[in-house]
Coordinates of C-alpha atoms in Angstrom, one line a residue:
M956 CA 91.6 86.4 93.8
K957 CA 91.4 90.1 93.1
H958 CA 90.4 91.2 89.6
I959 CA 91.5 94.4 87.9
I960 CA 88.4 95.6 86.0
G961 CA 89.5 99.0 84.8
V962 CA 92.7 100.8 83.9
N963 CA 93.0 104.4 82.7
P964 CA 95.1 104.9 79.5
E965 CA 98.2 106.3 81.2
P966 CA 101.9 105.4 81.0
P967 CA 103.0 102.1 82.6
G968 CA 103.5 102.5 86.4
Q969 CA 101.2 105.6 86.3
Q970 CA 97.8 104.0 85.9
V971 CA 94.7 104.5 88.1
K972 CA 93.3 101.0 88.7
T973 CA 90.0 99.7 89.9
V974 CA 90.0 96.4 91.8
L975 CA 87.0 94.2 92.4
V976 CA 86.9 92.6 95.8
D977 CA 86.1 88.9 95.8
G978 CA 85.0 86.5 98.5
E979 CA 88.6 85.8 99.6
G980 CA 89.3 89.4 100.2
A981 CA 85.9 90.2 101.8
G982 CA 86.1 91.3 105.5
Q983 CA 89.7 92.5 105.4
R984 CA 90.6 95.9 106.7
L985 CA 91.4 98.3 103.8
D986 CA 95.0 98.8 104.8
N987 CA 95.6 95.0 104.8
F988 CA 93.8 94.6 101.5
L989 CA 96.0 97.2 99.9
M990 CA 99.2 95.6 101.2
R991 CA 98.2 92.6 99.1
C992 CA 97.2 94.6 96.0
L993 CA 100.2 96.9 96.2
K994 CA 103.1 94.5 96.9
G995 CA 106.4 96.3 97.3
V996 CA 104.8 99.6 98.3
P997 CA 105.9 100.8 101.8
K998 CA 103.3 100.7 104.5
T999 CA 103.7 104.4 105.3
H1000 CA 102.8 105.3 101.7
I1001 CA 99.7 103.1 101.7
Y1002 CA 98.4 105.0 104.8
R1003 CA 99.3 108.3 103.1
I1004 CA 97.2 107.6 100.0
I1005 CA 94.3 106.5 102.2
R1006 CA 94.4 109.7 104.3
S1007 CA 94.6 111.9 101.2
G1008 CA 91.5 110.3 99.7
E1009 CA 93.3 108.9 96.7
V1010 CA 92.0 105.4 97.6
R1011 CA 88.2 105.1 97.3
I1012 CA 85.6 102.3 97.8
N1013 CA 82.6 102.6 95.5
K1014 CA 83.7 106.2 94.7
G1015 CA 83.6 107.2 98.4
R1016 CA 86.4 108.3 100.8
V1017 CA 87.3 105.7 103.4
R1018 CA 89.5 105.1 106.4
A1019 CA 92.3 102.5 106.9
D1020 CA 90.2 100.4 109.2
T1021 CA 87.2 100.2 106.8
R1022 CA 86.3 96.6 106.0
V1023 CA 86.0 95.7 102.3
A1024 CA 83.1 93.6 101.1
A1025 CA 82.7 91.2 98.2
G1026 CA 81.7 93.2 95.1
D1027 CA 83.3 96.5 96.3
L1028 CA 85.2 98.5 93.7
V1029 CA 88.4 99.9 95.1
R1030 CA 90.2 102.7 93.3
L1031 CA 94.0 102.5 93.4
P1032 CA 96.0 105.5 92.5
P1033 CA 99.4 105.4 90.7
V1034 CA 102.1 104.3 93.0
R1035 CA 105.8 103.6 92.7
V1036 CA 107.0 100.2 93.9
A1037 CA 110.3 100.2 95.9
Q1038 CA 113.3 98.5 94.2
R1039 CA 113.7 95.0 95.6
D1040 CA 117.5 95.1 95.6
V1041 CA 117.7 97.8 98.3
P1042 CA 115.8 96.2 101.2
L1043 CA 116.8 92.7 100.4
P1044 CA 120.6 92.4 100.8
G1045 CA 122.4 89.1 101.7
P1046 CA 121.9 87.3 105.0
A1047 CA 125.1 88.7 106.5
S1048 CA 124.3 92.4 105.8
T1049 CA 122.9 94.8 108.3
L1050 CA 120.8 97.9 108.3
G1051 CA 122.4 99.7 111.2
R1052 CA 122.0 99.2 115.0
G1053 CA 122.1 95.5 114.6
R1054 CA 119.0 95.3 112.3
V1055 CA 119.4 92.4 109.9
A1056 CA 117.7 92.3 106.5
V1057 CA 117.1 88.6 105.7
P1058 CA 115.9 87.4 102.3
V1059 CA 112.8 85.3 102.5
Q1060 CA 114.5 82.2 101.3
S1061 CA 116.4 82.0 104.6
F1062 CA 113.2 81.8 106.7
P1063 CA 113.1 78.1 107.7
V1064 CA 109.6 76.7 107.4
L1065 CA 108.6 74.7 110.5
F1066 CA 105.2 73.6 109.1
E1067 CA 103.1 74.3 106.0
D1068 CA 99.9 73.1 104.4
D1069 CA 97.1 74.6 102.4
Y1070 CA 95.8 76.6 105.4
F1071 CA 98.8 78.2 107.1
L1072 CA 102.5 78.0 107.5
A1073 CA 104.8 78.5 110.5
I1074 CA 108.2 80.0 110.0
D1075 CA 111.3 80.3 112.2
K1076 CA 111.7 84.1 112.5
P1077 CA 115.2 85.3 113.1
A1078 CA 115.9 88.1 115.6
G1079 CA 116.4 91.6 114.2
V1080 CA 113.7 91.2 111.5
A1081 CA 110.4 93.1 111.9
V1082 CA 107.2 91.1 111.2
H1083 CA 105.8 93.8 108.9
G1084 CA 107.0 97.1 107.4
G1085 CA 106.6 100.5 109.0
S1086 CA 108.6 102.8 111.3
G1087 CA 111.5 103.0 109.0
V1088 CA 111.4 99.4 107.9
A1089 CA 110.4 99.0 104.2
F1090 CA 110.0 95.2 104.2
G1091 CA 109.2 92.9 107.1
V1092 CA 108.6 89.2 107.1
I1093 CA 105.1 89.4 105.6
E1094 CA 106.1 91.7 102.8
Q1095 CA 109.0 89.5 101.9
L1096 CA 106.8 86.4 101.9
R1097 CA 104.3 88.1 99.6
M1098 CA 107.1 89.1 97.2
A1099 CA 108.6 85.6 97.3
R1100 CA 105.2 84.0 96.6
P1101 CA 103.6 86.3 94.0
G1102 CA 101.0 83.6 93.2
A1103 CA 99.7 83.4 96.7
V1104 CA 96.1 84.7 96.9
F1105 CA 96.2 85.3 100.7
L1106 CA 99.0 85.7 103.2
E1107 CA 98.3 87.4 106.5
L1108 CA 100.1 87.4 109.9
V1109 CA 98.2 85.5 112.5
H1110 CA 100.1 87.1 115.4
R1111 CA 103.2 89.2 116.0
L1112 CA 106.6 88.9 117.5
D1113 CA 108.9 91.8 118.6
R1114 CA 111.7 92.5 116.2
E1115 CA 114.3 91.2 118.5
T1116 CA 112.4 88.0 119.4
S1117 CA 113.1 84.9 117.4
G1118 CA 111.0 81.8 117.0
V1119 CA 107.7 80.5 115.8
L1120 CA 105.6 82.9 113.7
L1121 CA 102.3 81.8 112.0
V1122 CA 101.0 83.1 108.7
A1123 CA 97.6 82.3 107.4
K1124 CA 97.1 81.2 103.7
R1125 CA 93.3 81.5 103.8
R1126 CA 90.9 84.0 105.4
S1127 CA 89.0 81.1 107.1
A1128 CA 92.3 79.9 108.7
L1129 CA 93.2 83.4 109.9
K1130 CA 89.8 83.9 111.6
H1131 CA 89.9 80.4 113.1
L1132 CA 93.4 80.8 114.5
Q1133 CA 92.8 84.4 115.8
D1134 CA 89.5 83.2 117.5
Q1135 CA 91.7 80.6 119.3
F1136 CA 94.0 83.4 120.5
R1137 CA 91.0 85.5 121.7
Q1138 CA 89.5 82.5 123.6
R1139 CA 92.9 81.6 125.0
E1140 CA 92.9 78.2 123.4
T1141 CA 96.4 78.4 122.0
G1142 CA 99.6 77.7 123.9
K1143 CA 102.5 80.2 123.3
T1144 CA 105.6 79.3 125.3
Y1145 CA 108.8 81.3 125.2
L1146 CA 112.3 80.6 126.6
A1147 CA 113.9 83.5 128.4
V1148 CA 117.0 84.1 130.4
V1149 CA 116.7 86.7 133.1
V1150 CA 119.3 88.4 135.2
G1151 CA 119.0 87.0 138.8
H1152 CA 117.8 84.0 140.7
W1153 CA 114.2 83.3 139.9
P1154 CA 112.3 81.8 142.9
T1155 CA 110.7 78.4 142.2
N1156 CA 107.4 79.5 143.9
K1157 CA 107.0 82.5 141.5
K1158 CA 104.8 80.9 138.9
V1159 CA 102.0 83.3 138.1
L1160 CA 102.3 86.9 137.0
D1161 CA 98.9 88.6 136.5
K1162 CA 99.8 92.3 136.7
P1163 CA 97.8 94.7 134.4
L1164 CA 99.8 96.5 131.8
H1165 CA 99.5 100.0 130.3
K1166 CA 101.0 101.3 127.1
Y1167 CA 102.4 104.9 126.9
L1168 CA 104.8 107.0 124.9
V1169 CA 108.1 108.3 126.1
P1170 CA 108.2 112.0 125.3
M1171 CA 110.8 113.0 122.7
A1172 CA 113.4 115.6 123.6
D1173 CA 112.5 117.9 120.8
G1174 CA 108.8 118.2 121.4
P1175 CA 105.6 116.7 122.9
Q1176 CA 104.6 114.9 119.7
G1177 CA 105.4 111.2 119.1
G1178 CA 107.8 109.3 121.3
E1179 CA 108.8 105.7 121.7
R1180 CA 106.3 103.2 122.8
R1181 CA 106.7 101.7 126.3
V1182 CA 104.7 99.5 128.6
K1183 CA 104.5 99.5 132.4
V1184 CA 102.8 97.6 135.2
V1185 CA 99.9 99.5 136.8
A1186 CA 97.5 98.9 139.7
K1187 CA 94.7 96.5 139.3
D1188 CA 92.1 99.3 139.5
H1189 CA 93.9 101.5 136.9
P1190 CA 91.3 102.6 134.4
D1191 CA 93.6 101.9 131.4
G1192 CA 95.2 98.7 132.7
M1193 CA 94.9 95.7 130.5
P1194 CA 94.6 92.3 132.3
S1195 CA 97.7 90.3 131.5
L1196 CA 98.6 86.7 132.5
S1197 CA 102.0 85.0 132.2
L1198 CA 102.8 81.5 133.7
V1199 CA 106.5 81.0 134.6
K1200 CA 108.4 77.7 135.1
L1201 CA 112.0 77.8 136.3
R1202 CA 114.2 75.5 134.1
A1203 CA 117.6 76.3 135.6
T1204 CA 119.5 78.9 137.6
N1205 CA 123.2 79.4 138.4
V1206 CA 125.9 81.9 139.2
P1207 CA 128.3 81.5 136.3
T1208 CA 131.1 83.7 135.0
A1209 CA 129.8 84.6 131.6
G1210 CA 132.5 86.2 129.5
G1211 CA 134.3 87.3 132.6
L1212 CA 131.2 88.7 134.3
A1213 CA 130.1 87.1 137.6
Q1214 CA 126.3 87.2 137.4
A1215 CA 123.3 85.2 138.4
F1216 CA 121.1 84.0 135.5
S1217 CA 117.9 81.9 135.3
L1218 CA 116.4 80.1 132.3
L1219 CA 112.6 80.3 132.3
E1220 CA 109.7 78.8 130.4
V1221 CA 107.0 81.5 130.0
T1222 CA 103.6 80.7 128.7
I1223 CA 101.4 83.7 128.0
K1224 CA 97.6 83.5 128.3
T1225 CA 97.2 87.1 127.0
G1226 CA 99.1 88.7 124.1
R1227 CA 99.8 92.2 125.4
T1228 CA 102.6 94.3 123.9
H1229 CA 106.0 93.5 125.6
Q1230 CA 104.1 91.4 128.1
I1231 CA 106.8 89.0 129.0
R1232 CA 109.5 91.6 129.0
V1233 CA 107.6 93.9 131.4
H1234 CA 106.3 91.2 133.7
L1235 CA 109.8 89.7 134.3
A1236 CA 111.4 93.2 134.7
S1237 CA 108.7 94.1 137.2
E1238 CA 110.0 91.3 139.4
G1239 CA 113.5 92.9 139.4
M1240 CA 114.8 90.2 137.0
P1241 CA 114.7 91.6 133.4
I1242 CA 115.5 89.6 130.4
A1243 CA 119.2 89.5 129.6
G1244 CA 120.0 91.8 126.6
D1245 CA 116.6 93.6 126.8
D1246 CA 117.4 97.2 125.6
K1247 CA 114.1 98.7 126.8
Y1248 CA 113.4 97.2 130.2
G1249 CA 116.7 95.5 131.0
N1250 CA 119.8 96.0 133.2
F1251 CA 121.8 98.2 130.9
D1252 CA 125.2 97.7 132.7
T1253 CA 124.8 93.9 132.5
N1254 CA 123.7 94.2 128.8
K1255 CA 126.7 96.2 128.0
A1256 CA 129.1 93.8 129.7
L1257 CA 127.5 90.8 127.9
A1258 CA 127.7 92.5 124.5
R1259 CA 131.4 93.3 125.0
A1260 CA 132.3 89.8 126.1
T1261 CA 134.1 87.5 123.7
G1262 CA 133.3 83.9 122.7
P1263 CA 130.1 82.0 123.4
G1264 CA 129.6 83.9 126.7
S1265 CA 128.7 87.0 124.8
L1266 CA 125.1 88.1 124.2
A1267 CA 124.4 90.8 121.6
R1268 CA 120.6 90.7 121.7
M1269 CA 117.6 90.0 124.0
F1270 CA 117.4 86.3 125.1
L1271 CA 113.7 85.8 124.3
H1272 CA 112.7 83.0 121.9
A1273 CA 109.2 81.8 120.9
W1274 CA 109.9 78.2 121.5
R1275 CA 106.6 76.3 121.3
F1276 CA 103.2 77.0 119.8
E1277 CA 100.1 74.8 120.3
C1278 CA 96.8 75.2 118.5
Q1279 CA 94.0 73.3 116.9
H1280 CA 94.4 72.9 113.1
P1281 CA 91.9 75.4 111.5
A1282 CA 90.4 72.8 109.2
S1283 CA 90.8 69.3 110.9
G1284 CA 90.6 70.5 114.5
E1285 CA 93.6 68.3 115.3
R1286 CA 95.8 69.5 118.2
M1287 CA 99.2 70.6 116.9
E1288 CA 102.5 71.5 118.5
I1289 CA 105.2 73.4 116.6
R1290 CA 108.6 74.0 118.0
S1291 CA 111.6 76.2 117.1
E1292 CA 115.0 75.2 118.5
L1293 CA 117.2 77.9 120.1
P1294 CA 119.3 79.7 117.5
P1295 CA 123.1 79.3 117.8
D1296 CA 123.8 82.6 119.4
L1297 CA 121.3 82.0 122.3
L1298 CA 122.4 78.3 122.7
G1299 CA 126.0 79.3 122.9
F1300 CA 125.4 81.8 125.6
L1301 CA 123.2 79.4 127.5
R1302 CA 125.9 76.8 127.6
V1303 CA 128.3 79.2 129.2
A1304 CA 125.8 81.1 131.5
L1305 CA 123.8 78.0 132.6
P1306 CA 125.9 75.0 131.7
G1307 CA 123.5 72.6 133.5
A1308 CA 120.5 73.7 131.5
C1309 CA 118.8 71.4 129.1
V1310 CA 116.7 72.6 126.2

């Protein structure tokens, strides 16, 4: 529990506050600690007040990656909290380009106890705020559970990926689960439909990956993040391992488009950015609907199709997650069933597939 121990006599909403860090908050990065203290404040603003020196620890300037310790005094400047009725419209509303803003009540809970919860994340929702998104999954959970002392993402999913997402409710659980990730003791299995016939003997993809930025047209600064396969001796290549199992393949007519598709089970042993998407695309068989690494003509045709054979987003779903419970050590398996849009497409594109 954080304790506010000092407030300057200023108008409501314009106070400078001093927060005492307790044992539960100890060890957190400063940016993550502030996201808990300043619920409803956009992530971009939190980084701005850190960079400007308005946030201080024990009266000293600090960086976003500074770790807070028990007993630290954190100075919080006056901030304005965003209005909740703007970023939280109804479940059917959109925020442009297919981005859906879903209220937290509609996140189905697959598992929950005193240590962590697993939610069924819908496609189109970012896991956290930033890059033009005011409220992601974690911000919405914190607003919906104002009494929660601790809520932190254990891992991440791409915005367009649906499925199992873990959130820790205790710092000890977060550390234990993330240690399992680092030691490759978890099992993260996704369902993906790729464009093409996947060979049954192609089971291991161990190509190193490298992140880079696509230059923007109006200047060298910034750009959109991309990932590519690089040679094994590339100095910036990150070892990446994906295990692939072919579930079904066919040559259907999906929404009037004659195209080969394959349903794959992909288990990742490393958690690199866009790992599955880039590994599959590097084999010449990108994920159907992938707008970054996919077959754009096929994607366009699928999006324009009518009925269940249409596909308006990437067919990548975090289907199964396996881990040891952070307290009991019991081996657990959590599953998320395919959402209706992906299931409808699968029944047309691969009618013999069973999920």
